[in-house]
Coordinates of C-alpha atoms and ligand atoms in Angstrom, one line a residue:
M23 CA 141.7 41.9 125.5
S24 CA 142.9 43.1 121.5
S25 CA 140.1 44.1 119.5
T26 CA 140.5 41.5 117.7
S27 CA 139.7 38.6 120.0
L28 CA 137.3 41.0 121.5
F29 CA 135.6 41.1 117.8
T30 CA 135.5 37.3 117.7
A31 CA 134.2 37.1 121.7
H32 CA 131.2 38.3 120.6
S33 CA 130.7 36.8 117.0
A34 CA 127.4 35.7 117.7
L35 CA 126.6 39.1 116.8
A36 CA 127.8 39.0 113.3
P37 CA 124.5 38.3 111.6
Y38 CA 123.6 42.1 113.4
G39 CA 126.3 44.2 112.0
W40 CA 129.2 43.1 114.3
D41 CA 132.7 44.1 112.6
Q42 CA 136.1 44.6 113.8
A43 CA 135.3 48.6 113.1
W44 CA 132.8 48.1 115.9
A45 CA 134.9 46.1 118.2
D46 CA 137.5 48.9 117.9
Q47 CA 135.2 51.7 118.9
F48 CA 133.8 49.6 121.5
A49 CA 137.5 48.5 123.2
P50 CA 137.8 51.3 125.8
Y51 CA 134.6 49.8 127.7
A52 CA 135.4 46.3 127.8
P53 CA 137.6 46.9 130.6
E54 CA 134.8 48.2 132.9
G55 CA 132.9 44.6 132.3
L56 CA 130.5 46.1 129.6
L57 CA 128.6 44.4 126.8
P58 CA 128.6 45.4 123.2
G59 CA 125.1 45.0 121.9
R60 CA 122.8 46.6 118.9
V61 CA 119.8 48.4 119.9
I62 CA 116.8 46.1 117.9
R63 CA 113.5 48.1 119.7
V64 CA 113.7 51.5 121.6
D65 CA 110.3 52.3 123.9
R66 CA 109.7 54.8 126.4
G67 CA 113.3 54.9 128.0
Q68 CA 113.9 51.2 127.9
C69 CA 115.7 49.7 124.7
D70 CA 116.4 45.9 124.2
V71 CA 120.0 45.4 123.0
M72 CA 120.6 42.1 121.1
T73 CA 124.0 40.9 122.9
A74 CA 126.3 37.6 122.0
A75 CA 124.3 36.2 124.6
G76 CA 120.8 37.1 123.3
V77 CA 118.4 39.9 123.7
V78 CA 118.5 41.8 127.3
R79 CA 116.2 45.1 128.2
A80 CA 117.8 47.8 129.5
D81 CA 117.4 51.8 130.6
T82 CA 118.6 54.5 128.6
A83 CA 118.3 57.0 131.3
F84 CA 122.4 57.4 131.5
V85 CA 122.4 59.1 128.0
T86 CA 122.0 62.1 127.8
P87 CA 118.0 62.3 128.5
H88 CA 117.1 65.6 127.2
D89 CA 118.5 65.6 123.7
P90 CA 116.4 64.8 121.5
M91 CA 119.5 63.6 119.2
R92 CA 121.4 61.9 121.9
V93 CA 119.0 58.8 122.9
V94 CA 119.9 55.4 122.0
C95 CA 117.4 54.9 118.9
T96 CA 117.2 51.2 117.2
G97 CA 120.2 50.7 114.8
D98 CA 122.8 51.7 117.9
W99 CA 125.4 49.7 118.8
V100 CA 125.9 50.5 122.8
A101 CA 128.1 49.4 125.6
V102 CA 125.8 48.2 128.0
E103 CA 125.8 46.9 131.7
P104 CA 126.6 42.7 132.1
G105 CA 123.2 43.0 134.8
G106 CA 121.9 45.1 137.2
N107 CA 118.3 46.2 138.0
P108 CA 117.9 48.4 136.2
R109 CA 120.1 47.6 134.2
Y110 CA 121.9 50.6 131.9
V111 CA 123.0 51.6 128.7
R112 CA 126.2 53.4 129.3
T113 CA 126.8 54.8 126.1
Y114 CA 126.4 54.7 122.3
L115 CA 129.0 54.2 119.8
P116 CA 129.4 57.2 117.1
R117 CA 127.3 56.7 114.9
R118 CA 128.5 56.1 110.8
T119 CA 124.6 57.5 109.8
A120 CA 121.5 58.4 111.2
F121 CA 118.2 59.1 110.0
V122 CA 116.5 62.1 111.6
R123 CA 113.4 63.5 111.3
S124 CA 111.3 67.1 112.3
T125 CA 109.0 66.8 115.8
S126 CA 106.1 69.0 115.1
S127 CA 107.2 70.8 118.5
K128 CA 107.5 74.1 118.7
R129 CA 111.0 74.6 119.0
S130 CA 111.6 72.3 115.6
E131 CA 114.0 69.5 117.0
G132 CA 115.3 66.6 115.3
Q133 CA 114.4 63.3 116.3
I134 CA 116.6 60.2 115.9
L135 CA 114.8 57.5 114.0
A136 CA 117.7 54.9 113.3
A137 CA 121.1 54.5 113.0
N138 CA 124.2 52.6 111.1
V139 CA 121.4 52.5 108.1
D140 CA 123.8 51.4 105.3
H141 CA 121.1 50.9 102.4
A142 CA 118.1 53.3 102.5
I143 CA 115.9 50.9 100.0
V144 CA 113.0 53.1 99.0
A145 CA 110.1 51.4 97.5
V146 CA 108.4 53.0 94.3
S147 CA 105.1 51.1 93.1
L148 CA 104.5 50.9 89.6
A149 CA 101.0 49.5 90.3
V150 CA 100.7 53.9 90.1
E151 CA 101.6 56.0 87.8
L152 CA 105.3 57.1 88.6
D153 CA 105.6 60.7 90.8
L154 CA 109.4 61.2 90.1
G155 CA 109.1 64.1 92.6
R156 CA 108.5 62.3 95.0
V157 CA 111.2 59.5 94.3
E158 CA 113.3 62.5 94.6
R159 CA 112.3 63.7 98.1
F160 CA 113.1 60.2 99.3
L161 CA 116.4 60.1 97.7
A162 CA 117.3 63.4 99.6
L163 CA 116.0 62.0 103.0
A164 CA 118.3 58.9 101.9
W165 CA 121.5 60.5 101.0
E166 CA 121.1 63.2 103.9
S167 CA 121.3 60.5 106.4
G168 CA 124.6 59.0 104.8
A169 CA 123.2 55.7 103.7
Q170 CA 123.2 54.8 100.4
P171 CA 120.0 54.5 97.8
V172 CA 118.7 51.8 96.4
V173 CA 115.3 52.4 94.4
V174 CA 113.0 49.1 94.3
L175 CA 110.2 49.5 91.5
T176 CA 108.0 47.3 93.5
K177 CA 104.6 45.2 91.8
A178 CA 107.1 44.8 88.3
D179 CA 104.1 41.8 87.7
L180 CA 102.0 44.8 86.8
V181 CA 103.7 46.0 83.9
P182 CA 102.6 44.9 80.7
D183 CA 105.5 43.9 78.5
A184 CA 109.4 44.1 79.3
A185 CA 109.7 47.2 76.9
T186 CA 107.3 49.3 79.2
L187 CA 109.0 47.9 82.5
A188 CA 112.8 49.1 80.9
H189 CA 111.4 52.6 79.9
L190 CA 110.1 53.2 83.3
V191 CA 113.7 51.7 84.9
Q192 CA 115.0 54.2 82.5
D193 CA 113.1 57.1 83.6
V194 CA 114.0 56.6 87.6
E195 CA 118.0 56.0 86.7
T196 CA 117.8 59.1 84.7
T197 CA 116.0 60.8 88.2
A198 CA 118.3 59.2 90.4
P199 CA 121.9 59.1 89.6
G200 CA 124.4 56.9 91.5
V201 CA 121.5 54.8 92.6
P202 CA 120.6 51.3 91.5
V203 CA 117.0 51.0 90.5
L204 CA 115.7 47.4 90.7
P205 CA 112.8 46.5 89.6
V206 CA 110.7 43.4 91.4
S207 CA 107.9 41.5 92.2
A208 CA 106.6 40.1 95.2
V209 CA 103.9 37.6 93.4
G210 CA 106.6 36.0 90.8
G211 CA 109.5 36.8 93.0
D212 CA 111.6 38.5 90.1
G213 CA 114.5 40.6 91.2
L214 CA 114.6 39.2 94.4
D215 CA 117.9 38.0 94.5
V216 CA 119.1 41.0 93.1
L217 CA 117.6 43.1 96.0
R218 CA 119.1 40.7 98.6
A219 CA 122.8 40.8 97.3
V220 CA 122.8 44.5 97.2
V221 CA 121.2 44.7 100.9
G222 CA 122.8 41.5 102.0
G223 CA 126.0 43.6 103.4
G224 CA 125.0 45.9 105.5
T225 CA 122.0 47.4 107.4
S226 CA 118.6 48.7 105.2
V227 CA 115.6 50.6 105.8
L228 CA 112.2 50.7 103.5
L229 CA 111.1 54.0 102.8
G230 CA 108.2 54.6 100.5
Q231 CA 104.8 55.4 100.5
S232 CA 102.0 53.9 101.5
G233 CA 100.8 50.8 99.6
A234 CA 103.9 51.0 97.7
G235 CA 104.7 47.3 99.0
K236 CA 107.1 47.9 101.9
S237 CA 105.3 45.4 104.5
T238 CA 105.7 42.6 101.6
L239 CA 109.2 43.1 100.8
A240 CA 109.9 42.9 104.2
N241 CA 108.5 39.8 104.4
A242 CA 110.0 38.4 101.4
L243 CA 113.4 39.7 102.6
L244 CA 113.1 38.0 106.2
G245 CA 111.3 34.7 105.1
A246 CA 108.5 33.8 107.0
E247 CA 110.5 31.8 110.3
V248 CA 112.1 35.1 111.0
M249 CA 108.8 37.0 111.5
D250 CA 107.9 34.2 113.5
V251 CA 111.0 34.5 116.1
Q252 CA 109.5 38.2 116.5
A253 CA 108.5 36.6 119.4
T254 CA 110.8 34.9 121.4
R255 CA 112.1 34.8 125.0
D256 CA 114.3 37.5 126.1
A257 CA 117.9 36.2 127.8
D258 CA 116.3 38.0 130.7
G259 CA 113.2 35.7 130.9
K260 CA 114.5 32.7 133.2
G261 CA 111.8 30.7 132.4
R262 CA 109.1 33.4 132.1
H263 CA 107.6 34.0 128.0
T264 CA 108.5 37.2 127.1
T265 CA 107.5 38.4 124.3
T266 CA 109.9 40.8 122.1
T267 CA 109.5 43.3 119.2
R268 CA 112.0 44.0 117.3
N269 CA 112.2 46.6 114.8
L270 CA 115.8 45.5 113.8
L271 CA 115.8 42.0 112.4
A272 CA 118.6 39.9 110.9
M273 CA 117.6 38.4 107.4
P274 CA 118.4 34.7 106.1
G275 CA 120.5 35.8 103.2
G276 CA 122.6 38.1 105.4
G277 CA 122.6 41.6 106.5
V278 CA 119.9 43.3 108.3
L279 CA 116.6 45.3 108.1
I280 CA 115.2 47.9 109.9
D281 CA 111.8 48.6 109.6
T282 CA 110.0 51.3 112.4
P283 CA 106.8 52.9 112.1
G284 CA 108.2 56.7 112.4
L285 CA 110.9 56.1 109.8
R286 CA 107.8 54.8 107.2
G287 CA 106.6 58.3 107.2
V288 CA 109.7 59.8 107.2
G289 CA 109.6 63.5 106.0
L290 CA 112.4 65.6 104.8
W291 CA 114.8 67.7 107.0
D292 CA 117.8 69.9 106.6
A293 CA 118.7 67.8 104.0
E294 CA 120.2 70.4 101.6
S295 CA 123.4 68.4 100.8
G296 CA 121.1 65.3 100.2
V297 CA 119.2 67.3 97.5
G298 CA 122.3 68.0 96.0
Q299 CA 123.2 64.5 95.7
V300 CA 119.5 63.8 94.1
F301 CA 119.9 66.4 91.6
S302 CA 124.1 66.0 91.1
E303 CA 124.0 66.8 87.3
I304 CA 122.2 70.4 88.0
E305 CA 124.9 70.9 90.5
E306 CA 127.5 70.3 88.0
L307 CA 125.8 72.4 85.2
G308 CA 125.6 75.1 87.5
R309 CA 129.6 75.2 88.1
R310 CA 129.9 76.2 84.7
C311 CA 127.4 78.8 85.0
R312 CA 129.2 82.2 84.4
F313 CA 128.4 83.8 88.3
H314 CA 129.3 81.6 90.8
D315 CA 126.1 81.9 93.0
C316 CA 123.7 81.7 89.5
A317 CA 120.3 81.2 90.4
H318 CA 119.2 79.9 87.3
E319 CA 116.5 82.2 86.6
R320 CA 117.6 84.3 83.8
E321 CA 121.0 85.4 84.4
P322 CA 123.4 85.7 81.0
G323 CA 125.8 82.5 80.6
C324 CA 123.7 80.1 83.0
A325 CA 124.5 76.9 81.9
V326 CA 121.2 74.9 83.6
L327 CA 119.3 77.1 81.4
A328 CA 121.2 76.4 78.3
A329 CA 120.7 72.7 79.0
I330 CA 117.0 73.3 79.3
D331 CA 117.0 75.0 76.1
S332 CA 119.0 72.3 74.6
G333 CA 116.4 69.5 75.6
E334 CA 119.9 67.7 77.8
L335 CA 118.0 68.8 81.3
P336 CA 113.8 68.4 81.7
H337 CA 112.4 71.4 82.8
R338 CA 110.7 69.3 85.2
R339 CA 113.6 68.0 87.0
L340 CA 114.7 71.8 87.4
E341 CA 111.6 72.7 88.6
S342 CA 111.7 69.6 91.1
Y343 CA 114.5 71.1 92.2
R344 CA 113.5 74.5 93.2
K345 CA 110.9 73.1 94.9
L346 CA 112.8 70.6 97.0
I347 CA 115.5 73.4 97.7
R348 CA 112.4 75.5 98.8
E349 CA 111.3 73.6 101.2
N350 CA 114.3 72.5 102.8
Q351 CA 115.4 76.2 102.8
R352 CA 112.0 76.7 105.6
I353 CA 112.7 73.7 107.4
V354 CA 116.0 74.7 108.0
A355 CA 115.0 78.6 109.0
K356 CA 113.1 76.6 112.0
T357 CA 115.8 74.8 113.0
D358 CA 118.2 75.5 116.1
A359 CA 121.5 75.9 114.8
R360 CA 123.5 74.9 117.3
L361 CA 121.7 71.2 116.9
R362 CA 122.0 70.9 113.1
A363 CA 125.9 70.8 113.8
E364 CA 125.7 68.5 116.6
I365 CA 124.0 66.4 114.0
R366 CA 126.4 67.1 111.6
R367 CA 129.3 66.1 114.0
D368 CA 127.8 63.0 115.2
W369 CA 128.9 60.8 111.9
K370 CA 130.3 63.3 109.5
R371 CA 134.0 63.2 112.0
K372 CA 134.5 59.3 112.3
G373 CA 138.3 60.2 112.3
A374 CA 137.9 60.8 116.0
E375 CA 135.6 58.0 117.3
G376 CA 138.2 56.8 119.2
K377 CA 138.3 60.6 121.1
A378 CA 134.5 60.6 121.2
A379 CA 134.0 57.3 122.8
M380 CA 136.5 58.7 125.9
D381 CA 134.9 62.0 126.0
A382 CA 131.4 60.0 126.4
K383 CA 133.0 57.8 129.2
R384 CA 133.8 61.0 130.9
G385 CA 131.2 62.6 130.5
R386 CA 128.6 60.4 131.5
W387 CA 130.9 59.6 134.9
A388 CA 132.0 63.0 135.6
Ligands
GDP417 P1 103.4 49.3 102.6 O1 102.0 49.9 102.9 O2 104.2 49.9 101.8 O3 103.6 48.5 103.5 O4 102.4 48.1 101.3 P2 102.3 46.5 101.2 O5 103.4 45.9 101.2 O6 101.4 46.3 102.4 O7 101.5 46.8 99.9 C1 100.5 47.0 99.3 C2 99.1 46.4 98.7 O8 99.9 46.0 97.2 C3 99.3 45.2 98.6 O9 97.6 44.8 98.7 C4 100.1 43.8 98.2 O10 99.6 42.6 98.1 C5 100.6 44.6 97.2 N1 101.5 44.1 96.4 C6 102.7 44.1 97.2 N2 104.1 43.6 96.6 C7 103.4 43.4 95.8 C8 104.0 42.6 94.0 O11 104.9 42.7 94.2 N3 102.7 42.4 93.2 C9 101.4 43.0 93.1 N4 100.5 42.6 92.0 N5 101.0 43.1 93.9 C10 101.9 43.8 95.3
ZN418 ZN1 123.0 78.9 85.7

């Protein structure tokens, strides 16, 4: 089957993000009779996979179970067996992006939380004083995953007037170069259409502090009907009513939302390049320092310090940058280098996906 007809044959998966590129990646597995699908939930060695024929439960033991980075996770595209008891996931397709967090084990290892996320929605409440440092931390995490961050300023109805709101938006925009900043109100519905348009074309996750309004946003994006569909009969149910909690749901206006408890409380982990993107203006200034390894402490010819003196760069920004860099270095020092190399390879090597798929296949069946 050509990969174009492969795409068409499974077009029922389009609301879950199935596209021609995934069909191309899946193509090597089609001759084995395997089915493409997207993982909507994982649970102790089992996962629920949305296929064109509906949800199937599958065992993940086949996919290198001893490496926490290489376990199947919500958002993965997989090749699953058409049947069997148990039915196995044979492999996952190379990830476009991934959210990872550190585990509290002695050997600090990453844990994969969600894969193939396009938009990271960072919810920030306008009901409390803006904490720009916290916004920066979530943005670092978002950039590091490979997803495009979007800051959503929630509870805009609680801001007394339009001028104040405009100021708040501007403050966050200055803190977040390259990131759309959208004020929304779940109460009045303001801004929700813009948000729907921004996240409509891909897979999104919700990040942010507890109380920031993530659940409320999820309900607004998904609509009541979709939340009810959470409890549905799975394709293997054969008349039994099995309920499936889904951590990945298709939004009625298009796009997919991944919402897992683990992701909500995620920390900063190996996000060095993410930190650089959050503070792109500082990194930009740093390129003009006299010394290329300038620490921007008290070196002569430091462009960063000059920008602070002239008022161009707020001192708070530099402090926040230093804090996140230090925090990141501590975490990185604890992290197994091999593992980090592997994470990078996993999704930064998009060009070699075909080979990766073949390696995966050989590896599993050798
Ligand atoms: P989460 O912990 O991030 O999931 O936050 P929730 O969605 O549970 O919201 C926390 C509180 O903020 C709840 O009491 C919500 O009713 C309230 N809230 C959420 N969105 C809005 C909004 O747009 N306007 C107002 N006034 N309150 C909101
Ligand atoms: Zn400098």
